[in-house]
Coordinates of C-alpha atoms (C1' of nucleotides) in Angstrom, one line a residue:
Chain A
M1 CA 90.0 68.5 92.5
T2 CA 89.8 67.4 96.2
A3 CA 86.6 69.3 97.3
T4 CA 87.1 68.4 100.9
N5 CA 90.6 70.1 100.8
E6 CA 89.0 73.5 100.0
D7 CA 87.0 73.4 103.3
T8 CA 87.5 72.0 106.7
I9 CA 85.2 69.4 108.3
A10 CA 84.2 72.0 111.1
N11 CA 82.7 74.3 108.4
R12 CA 80.8 71.5 106.4
I13 CA 79.2 70.2 109.8
C14 CA 78.4 73.9 110.6
R15 CA 76.7 74.6 107.4
I16 CA 74.6 71.4 107.4
L17 CA 73.4 71.9 111.0
A18 CA 72.7 75.7 110.3
A19 CA 70.6 74.5 107.4
R20 CA 68.8 72.0 109.4
I21 CA 68.1 74.6 112.1
V22 CA 66.9 77.1 109.8
T23 CA 64.6 74.9 108.1
G24 CA 63.2 73.6 111.3
E25 CA 64.3 70.0 110.8
L26 CA 66.1 70.5 114.0
E27 CA 63.5 72.0 116.3
P28 CA 64.1 74.6 119.1
G29 CA 65.5 73.4 122.3
T30 CA 67.0 70.2 120.8
K31 CA 70.0 69.1 122.4
L32 CA 72.9 68.8 120.1
R33 CA 75.0 65.8 121.2
Q34 CA 78.4 66.1 119.9
D35 CA 79.3 62.4 119.9
H36 CA 76.0 61.6 117.9
I37 CA 76.8 64.3 115.5
A38 CA 80.6 63.2 115.3
E39 CA 79.3 59.6 114.4
E40 CA 77.0 60.7 111.8
F41 CA 79.8 62.7 110.0
G42 CA 82.3 60.0 110.6
T43 CA 84.5 62.2 112.4
S44 CA 85.7 62.9 115.9
H45 CA 84.2 65.5 118.3
V46 CA 86.4 68.1 117.9
P47 CA 85.4 69.6 114.6
V48 CA 81.9 69.1 116.0
R49 CA 82.8 71.4 118.9
E50 CA 84.3 74.0 116.4
A51 CA 81.1 73.9 114.4
F52 CA 79.1 74.5 117.6
R53 CA 81.1 77.8 118.5
R54 CA 80.3 79.2 115.0
L55 CA 76.6 78.3 115.4
E56 CA 76.5 80.0 118.7
A57 CA 78.1 83.0 117.1
Q58 CA 75.5 83.1 114.6
G59 CA 72.6 82.8 117.2
L60 CA 71.5 79.5 116.0
A61 CA 72.7 77.6 119.1
V62 CA 72.9 78.2 122.7
S63 CA 75.7 76.7 124.8
K64 CA 76.1 76.4 128.5
P65 CA 79.5 75.2 130.0
R66 CA 79.3 71.6 131.0
R67 CA 75.6 71.4 130.1
G68 CA 75.8 71.1 126.2
V69 CA 74.6 72.8 123.4
R70 CA 70.9 73.4 122.3
V71 CA 69.1 74.6 119.2
A72 CA 68.3 78.2 120.2
T73 CA 64.8 79.0 121.0
F74 CA 63.3 82.2 119.6
S75 CA 60.1 84.2 120.7
L76 CA 58.2 86.8 118.9
D77 CA 60.1 89.4 120.6
D78 CA 63.4 87.9 119.1
V79 CA 61.7 87.9 115.8
R80 CA 60.7 91.5 116.1
E81 CA 64.3 92.4 117.1
V82 CA 65.8 90.7 114.2
A83 CA 63.2 92.6 111.9
E84 CA 64.2 95.9 113.3
M85 CA 68.0 95.2 112.9
R86 CA 67.4 93.9 109.3
A87 CA 65.4 97.1 108.7
A88 CA 68.0 99.6 110.0
L89 CA 70.9 97.8 108.4
E90 CA 69.2 97.0 105.1
V91 CA 68.3 100.6 104.6
L92 CA 71.9 101.5 105.2
A93 CA 73.1 99.0 102.7
L94 CA 70.7 100.1 100.0
R95 CA 71.7 103.7 100.3
H96 CA 75.3 102.7 99.6
A97 CA 74.4 100.3 97.2
A98 CA 71.9 102.5 95.0
P99 CA 74.4 104.4 93.1
H100 CA 76.1 101.2 91.7
L101 CA 72.7 99.3 90.7
T102 CA 72.6 98.7 87.0
P103 CA 69.6 98.0 84.9
S104 CA 70.7 94.5 84.7
I105 CA 70.8 94.0 88.4
L106 CA 67.4 95.4 88.7
D107 CA 66.2 93.1 85.9
L108 CA 67.6 90.0 87.8
A109 CA 65.8 91.3 91.1
E110 CA 62.6 91.7 89.1
A111 CA 63.0 88.2 88.0
A112 CA 63.6 86.9 91.4
T113 CA 60.4 88.8 92.7
V114 CA 58.4 86.9 89.8
E115 CA 60.0 83.5 90.9
A116 CA 58.7 84.3 94.5
D117 CA 55.3 85.3 93.5
N118 CA 54.9 81.8 91.7
A119 CA 56.6 80.0 94.3
R120 CA 54.7 76.8 95.4
D121 CA 56.2 76.3 98.6
V122 CA 57.8 78.2 101.3
R123 CA 61.3 76.9 100.6
S124 CA 61.6 78.2 97.1
W125 CA 59.7 81.5 98.1
E126 CA 62.4 82.1 100.8
E127 CA 65.3 81.4 98.4
A128 CA 63.8 83.8 95.7
N129 CA 63.1 86.6 98.5
R130 CA 66.6 86.3 99.8
R131 CA 67.9 86.6 96.3
F132 CA 66.0 89.7 95.8
H133 CA 67.4 91.4 98.7
R134 CA 70.9 90.4 98.2
L135 CA 70.9 91.3 94.8
L136 CA 69.9 94.7 95.6
L137 CA 72.3 95.2 98.8
A138 CA 75.5 93.3 97.4
P139 CA 76.8 96.4 95.5
C140 CA 77.2 98.4 98.6
G141 CA 80.7 97.0 98.9
M142 CA 80.4 96.5 102.7
P143 CA 81.4 93.1 103.4
R144 CA 80.8 93.2 107.1
L145 CA 77.6 94.9 106.9
L146 CA 76.4 92.2 104.2
A147 CA 77.5 89.2 106.4
A148 CA 75.7 90.7 109.3
I149 CA 72.3 91.0 107.3
D150 CA 72.8 87.4 106.0
D151 CA 73.1 86.0 109.6
L152 CA 69.9 88.0 110.3
H153 CA 68.2 86.7 107.3
A154 CA 68.8 83.3 108.6
V155 CA 67.0 83.8 111.8
S156 CA 64.0 85.5 110.0
A157 CA 63.9 82.4 107.8
R158 CA 63.7 80.1 110.9
F159 CA 60.5 82.2 111.8
L160 CA 59.2 81.9 108.3
F161 CA 59.8 78.0 108.2
A162 CA 58.4 77.5 111.7
T163 CA 55.2 79.4 110.7
W164 CA 54.6 78.1 107.4
R165 CA 55.1 74.2 108.0
S166 CA 53.5 73.0 105.0
D167 CA 50.8 75.0 103.6
W168 CA 51.8 78.0 101.4
E169 CA 49.5 80.5 99.5
V170 CA 50.9 82.7 96.5
R171 CA 50.6 86.3 97.0
P172 CA 52.2 89.0 94.9
D173 CA 54.6 91.1 96.6
H174 CA 53.8 94.7 96.0
D175 CA 56.6 96.1 98.5
H176 CA 59.4 94.5 96.1
R177 CA 57.8 95.8 92.9
A178 CA 57.5 99.4 94.5
I179 CA 61.1 99.3 95.8
L180 CA 62.3 98.4 92.0
A181 CA 60.1 101.1 90.6
F182 CA 61.7 103.7 92.7
L183 CA 65.1 102.4 92.3
R184 CA 64.5 102.6 88.5
Q185 CA 63.7 106.4 88.7
R186 CA 66.8 106.7 90.9
R187 CA 64.6 107.8 94.0
T188 CA 66.7 106.0 96.6
E189 CA 65.0 107.5 99.6
N190 CA 61.6 106.5 98.6
A191 CA 63.0 103.1 97.9
A192 CA 64.7 102.8 101.1
A193 CA 61.5 103.9 103.0
V194 CA 59.5 101.2 101.5
L195 CA 62.2 98.7 102.3
E196 CA 62.3 99.7 105.8
R197 CA 58.5 99.2 106.5
H198 CA 58.8 96.0 104.3
V199 CA 61.2 94.5 106.5
Q200 CA 59.7 95.6 109.7
R201 CA 56.6 93.8 108.8
I202 CA 58.3 90.6 109.6
G203 CA 57.7 90.6 113.3
Q204 CA 54.1 91.7 113.0
K205 CA 51.8 89.7 115.0
P206 CA 50.4 87.0 113.1
A207 CA 46.7 87.6 111.8
K208 CA 43.8 85.5 110.9
N209 CA 43.3 84.6 107.0
A210 CA 40.3 83.7 105.3
S211 CA 40.6 80.0 105.9
G212 CA 41.1 80.7 109.8
G213 CA 44.6 79.7 110.2
A214 CA 47.1 82.0 111.5
F215 CA 49.6 83.5 109.3
A216 CA 52.4 86.1 109.6
I217 CA 53.7 88.7 107.1
V218 CA 57.2 88.0 106.0
G219 CA 59.7 89.8 104.2
Chain B
M1 CA 84.8 79.4 144.9
T2 CA 86.1 77.9 141.6
A3 CA 86.2 80.7 139.2
T4 CA 87.4 78.7 136.5
N5 CA 84.3 76.4 136.9
E6 CA 81.9 79.2 135.9
D7 CA 83.9 79.7 132.6
T8 CA 85.6 77.4 130.0
I9 CA 89.0 77.7 129.2
A10 CA 88.1 78.6 125.3
N11 CA 86.2 81.4 126.6
R12 CA 89.1 82.8 128.9
I13 CA 91.5 82.4 125.9
C14 CA 89.2 84.3 123.7
R15 CA 88.6 87.1 125.9
I16 CA 92.3 87.5 126.6
L17 CA 93.3 87.3 123.1
A18 CA 90.5 89.7 122.2
A19 CA 91.9 92.3 124.5
R20 CA 95.2 91.9 123.2
I21 CA 93.9 92.3 119.6
V22 CA 91.8 95.5 120.5
T23 CA 94.5 97.3 122.4
G24 CA 97.2 96.6 119.4
E25 CA 99.3 94.6 121.7
L26 CA 99.0 92.1 119.0
E27 CA 99.4 94.0 115.6
P28 CA 97.2 93.2 112.5
G29 CA 98.5 90.5 110.5
T30 CA 100.3 88.6 113.5
K31 CA 100.1 84.9 113.1
L32 CA 98.5 83.3 115.8
R33 CA 99.9 79.8 116.4
Q34 CA 97.9 77.5 118.4
D35 CA 100.6 75.6 119.9
H36 CA 102.4 78.5 121.2
I37 CA 99.1 80.0 122.8
A38 CA 98.3 76.6 124.2
E39 CA 101.6 76.4 125.8
E40 CA 101.1 79.9 127.3
F41 CA 98.0 79.2 128.7
G42 CA 99.0 75.6 129.8
T43 CA 96.5 73.9 128.1
S44 CA 96.0 71.6 124.9
H45 CA 95.3 73.3 121.5
V46 CA 91.8 72.1 121.6
P47 CA 90.4 75.0 123.4
V48 CA 92.6 77.5 121.5
R49 CA 91.0 76.5 118.5
E50 CA 87.6 77.1 119.8
A51 CA 88.6 80.5 120.9
F52 CA 89.9 81.2 117.4
R53 CA 86.4 80.5 116.2
R54 CA 84.8 83.1 118.3
L55 CA 87.5 85.6 117.5
E56 CA 86.9 85.0 114.0
A57 CA 83.1 85.4 114.3
Q58 CA 83.8 88.8 116.1
G59 CA 85.7 89.9 113.1
L60 CA 88.9 90.2 115.0
A61 CA 90.9 87.2 113.4
V62 CA 90.8 85.6 109.9
S63 CA 91.6 82.1 109.2
K64 CA 92.3 80.3 106.1
P65 CA 92.0 76.6 106.0
R66 CA 95.5 74.9 106.6
R67 CA 97.1 78.3 106.7
G68 CA 96.4 79.3 109.9
V69 CA 94.7 82.3 111.8
R70 CA 96.1 86.0 111.8
V71 CA 95.0 89.1 113.5
A72 CA 92.5 90.8 111.2
T73 CA 93.9 93.7 109.4
F74 CA 91.5 96.8 109.0
S75 CA 91.7 99.8 106.7
L76 CA 90.1 103.0 106.9
D77 CA 87.1 101.7 104.7
D78 CA 86.8 99.1 107.3
V79 CA 86.6 101.7 110.1
R80 CA 84.0 103.8 108.2
E81 CA 81.8 100.9 107.6
V82 CA 82.0 99.9 111.2
A83 CA 81.0 103.6 112.0
E84 CA 78.0 103.4 109.7
M85 CA 76.7 100.1 111.1
R86 CA 77.1 101.5 114.8
A87 CA 75.3 104.6 113.7
A88 CA 72.4 102.6 112.5
L89 CA 72.2 100.2 115.3
E90 CA 72.9 102.7 118.2
V91 CA 70.0 105.0 116.9
L92 CA 67.8 101.9 116.8
A93 CA 68.8 100.9 120.4
L94 CA 68.5 104.4 121.7
R95 CA 64.9 104.9 120.3
H96 CA 63.9 101.6 122.2
A97 CA 65.9 102.5 125.1
A98 CA 64.6 106.2 125.7
P99 CA 61.3 105.4 127.2
H100 CA 62.9 103.3 130.1
L101 CA 65.8 105.8 130.7
T102 CA 65.6 107.0 134.3
P103 CA 67.0 110.1 135.7
S104 CA 69.5 107.9 137.8
I105 CA 70.7 106.2 134.6
L106 CA 71.3 109.7 132.9
D107 CA 73.2 111.0 135.9
L108 CA 75.5 107.8 135.8
A109 CA 75.9 108.5 131.7
E110 CA 76.9 112.1 133.0
A111 CA 79.5 110.9 135.1
A112 CA 81.0 108.8 132.5
T113 CA 81.1 112.0 130.3
V114 CA 83.1 113.6 133.0
E115 CA 85.5 110.8 133.5
A116 CA 86.1 110.7 129.9
D117 CA 86.9 114.4 129.6
N118 CA 89.4 114.0 132.5
A119 CA 91.1 110.8 131.2
R120 CA 94.6 111.1 130.9
D121 CA 95.0 108.2 128.5
V122 CA 93.4 106.6 125.6
R123 CA 92.5 103.3 127.7
S124 CA 90.7 104.9 130.4
W125 CA 89.1 107.5 127.8
E126 CA 88.0 104.5 126.0
E127 CA 86.4 102.8 129.0
A128 CA 84.5 105.7 130.0
N129 CA 83.2 106.4 126.4
R130 CA 82.1 102.7 126.3
R131 CA 80.3 102.9 129.5
F132 CA 78.3 106.3 128.4
H133 CA 77.3 104.5 125.4
R134 CA 76.3 101.3 126.9
L135 CA 74.4 102.9 129.7
L136 CA 72.1 104.7 127.4
L137 CA 71.6 101.8 125.0
A138 CA 71.1 98.9 127.6
P139 CA 67.7 99.6 128.7
C140 CA 66.3 98.9 125.1
G141 CA 65.9 95.4 126.0
M142 CA 67.2 93.9 122.9
P143 CA 70.1 91.5 123.7
R144 CA 71.4 90.7 120.0
L145 CA 71.2 94.3 119.0
L146 CA 73.4 94.8 122.0
A147 CA 75.9 92.2 121.4
A148 CA 76.0 93.4 117.9
I149 CA 76.9 96.9 118.9
D150 CA 79.5 95.7 121.6
D151 CA 81.3 93.7 118.8
L152 CA 81.3 96.9 116.6
H153 CA 82.6 98.8 119.7
A154 CA 85.4 96.6 119.8
V155 CA 86.6 96.9 116.5
S156 CA 86.0 100.8 116.8
A157 CA 88.6 100.5 119.9
R158 CA 91.1 99.0 117.7
F159 CA 91.2 101.9 115.4
L160 CA 91.2 104.2 118.4
F161 CA 94.1 102.5 120.2
A162 CA 96.0 102.3 116.9
T163 CA 95.8 106.0 116.2
W164 CA 96.6 107.1 119.8
R165 CA 99.5 104.9 120.5
S166 CA 100.8 106.8 123.5
D167 CA 99.9 110.5 123.3
W168 CA 96.3 111.8 124.4
E169 CA 95.0 115.2 124.7
V170 CA 91.9 116.1 126.8
R171 CA 89.0 117.4 124.9
P172 CA 85.6 117.8 126.3
D173 CA 82.8 115.9 124.4
H174 CA 80.1 118.1 123.4
D175 CA 78.2 115.5 121.5
H176 CA 77.7 113.4 124.7
R177 CA 76.4 116.5 126.5
A178 CA 74.2 117.4 123.8
I179 CA 72.6 113.9 123.7
L180 CA 72.2 114.1 127.4
A181 CA 70.3 117.3 127.6
F182 CA 67.8 116.2 124.8
L183 CA 67.3 112.9 126.5
R184 CA 66.5 114.9 129.8
Q185 CA 64.0 116.9 127.8
R186 CA 62.5 113.7 126.5
R187 CA 63.3 114.8 122.9
T188 CA 64.4 111.3 121.8
E189 CA 64.7 112.2 118.1
N190 CA 66.8 115.1 118.6
A191 CA 69.2 112.9 120.8
A192 CA 69.1 110.2 118.2
A193 CA 70.3 112.7 115.5
V194 CA 73.0 113.9 117.5
L195 CA 74.2 110.3 118.3
E196 CA 73.9 109.2 114.6
R197 CA 76.4 112.1 113.4
H198 CA 78.5 111.5 116.7
V199 CA 79.2 108.1 115.8
Q200 CA 79.6 108.4 112.2
R201 CA 82.6 110.7 112.9
I202 CA 84.7 107.7 113.9
G203 CA 85.6 107.1 110.4
Q204 CA 86.1 110.4 109.4
K205 CA 89.5 111.3 107.7
P206 CA 92.2 112.1 110.2
A207 CA 93.0 115.6 110.3
K208 CA 96.0 117.6 111.6
N209 CA 96.2 118.9 115.2
A210 CA 98.3 121.9 116.4
S211 CA 101.3 120.0 117.0
G212 CA 101.3 118.6 113.4
G213 CA 100.6 115.2 114.4
A214 CA 97.5 113.2 112.7
F215 CA 94.5 112.8 114.7
A216 CA 91.1 111.3 114.2
I217 CA 87.8 112.1 115.7
V218 CA 86.6 109.2 117.8
G219 CA 83.4 108.2 119.4
Chain C
dG1 C1' 51.6 58.3 146.9
dC2 C1' 55.7 61.5 146.8
dC3 C1' 60.2 63.2 147.9
dC4 C1' 65.2 62.3 148.5
dG5 C1' 69.8 60.5 147.7
dA6 C1' 73.3 57.2 146.0
dG7 C1' 75.1 54.9 142.3
dA8 C1' 75.2 54.2 137.2
dA9 C1' 75.2 55.8 132.7
dA10 C1' 75.7 59.5 129.5
dT11 C1' 78.0 63.5 128.1
dT12 C1' 81.3 67.2 127.9
dA13 C1' 85.9 69.3 128.3
dT14 C1' 90.6 68.6 127.9
dA15 C1' 95.0 66.2 127.0
dG16 C1' 98.2 63.7 124.4
dA17 C1' 99.2 61.7 119.9
dT18 C1' 99.4 61.3 114.7
dA19 C1' 98.9 62.2 109.9
dA20 C1' 98.8 65.5 106.2
dT21 C1' 100.1 70.0 104.6
dA22 C1' 102.3 74.5 104.1
dT23 C1' 106.5 77.0 104.7
dT24 C1' 111.6 77.7 104.7
dG25 C1' 116.1 77.2 103.7
dA26 C1' 119.7 75.4 100.7
dA27 C1' 121.5 73.3 97.0
dA28 C1' 121.5 72.7 92.1
dT29 C1' 120.5 74.6 87.5
dC30 C1' 119.9 78.1 84.0
Chain D
dG1 C1' 123.6 86.3 89.9
dA2 C1' 118.6 84.8 89.8
dT3 C1' 115.3 80.9 89.7
dT4 C1' 113.6 76.7 90.7
dT5 C1' 113.6 71.9 93.1
dC6 C1' 113.7 69.4 96.8
dA7 C1' 114.0 68.1 101.4
dA8 C1' 113.8 69.5 106.3
dT9 C1' 110.8 72.0 109.6
dA10 C1' 107.2 73.7 111.4
dT11 C1' 102.1 73.9 111.7
dT12 C1' 97.5 72.5 111.3
dA13 C1' 93.7 69.5 111.3
dT14 C1' 92.2 65.4 113.1
dC15 C1' 91.8 61.2 116.0
dT16 C1' 91.9 58.4 120.3
dA17 C1' 92.0 58.3 125.2
dT18 C1' 90.9 60.3 129.8
dA19 C1' 89.1 63.1 133.6
dA20 C1' 85.4 65.5 135.3
dT21 C1' 80.8 66.8 135.5
dT22 C1' 76.0 66.2 134.7
dT23 C1' 71.8 63.7 134.2
dC24 C1' 69.2 59.7 134.8
dT25 C1' 67.5 55.7 137.3
dC26 C1' 66.2 53.0 141.1
dG27 C1' 65.3 52.0 145.5
dG28 C1' 64.6 53.5 150.3
dG29 C1' 62.2 56.4 153.7
dC30 C1' 58.6 59.8 155.1

DNA sequence: GCCCGAGAAATTATAGATAATATTGAAATC
DNA sequence: GATTTCAATATTATCTATAATTTCTCGGGC
């Protein structure tokens, strides 16, 4: 029952740092100092360095030789790029997953949509939204594709959390319901088309809402 | 003029091991022992471990905690998955790159095609082929997308090298020429359609050639 | 007042060493 | 003869220490 035995220290550090970066607790550009992190986790700096390498590969951190590691910055262009990649890959995954979607999976996805619509904060909305996407795509049986989509989701979530620091307004997600309706009718291509537009909206220019604050459409 | 100063030891080890894995010099399933590799490169094992983490992220190696790192194995399903991902992402890249393609870039791509057609071995064919794809896609200006495509190319190349161990037959690439022709006419969507089919062919079931040996269409 | 440089402090990258774990092979048992 | 157990070996994951590089700071000169 040794929980630490299943997982390496480097992996744990990587997961925790990734969560901090995604939620914005660690701001873009922040220096990640290996000795400080090592001290915080009560380890040496070697596993910390290994965690850095994984974060780098996921695009959450940037390292320059001999100049340290920083939390990756991201521009609107980056967000748009990730949105387009997600759109292309999620459509691919949905096409392969559709034949294996069961009514019970679609019910779970609908429940996730309802949860997202009722979410009171951005964090629980993000969790429910990601669950919706994952439920529909997981049956594609393409592990590398799913892993790539997950990484892109993480970057999208960074943008989401950065935009909606504290305030969050409830708004029903019509795209999700449309996708589910099409999938129930086995009209895969229609569902894929809605999904593609839906995901591409992530990177759209933030617009003004009624109260004057900027907001971005997210998916 | 210190070349080693520009690059970290871990990076160098990673690049060299990646090349060995891709070319098949290191066979799938081979155990990668950190102490042996460290000794070969005349370093300690710490940079070796960091290199392992990058190889893992690229999908070229698989590591299980406390059980070491092995060269990743790959099945025909894996190859097909990578082919589909490449098709989706390369089409996306081409759509964005097309407006920025100049006649001189297209000329270089044509030269690469000629080189590939005349290649006497699989290795030089692969180099020319990859150059062709990269020339056409690089102007898209989406660095993360290009990096993802590069990683997928590496996995495709593993399959290529594994299939064509030594023998290699010259065969002109009609797809490449068709893509170039469409791009010269600014018919981006036609070019994208050919590219999509072209890349998807990678994972197609190996067929028999005249001499009776199995061969796979590759792109 | 501003810029430049030398020295100091902090930090990274690497090396060498240690403890814990998995693997292997041989002997003993069924 | 096959199987299980146990110890020897090999390997991994980690820690401590060291060398090298970068950044910071403070003082002097323009």
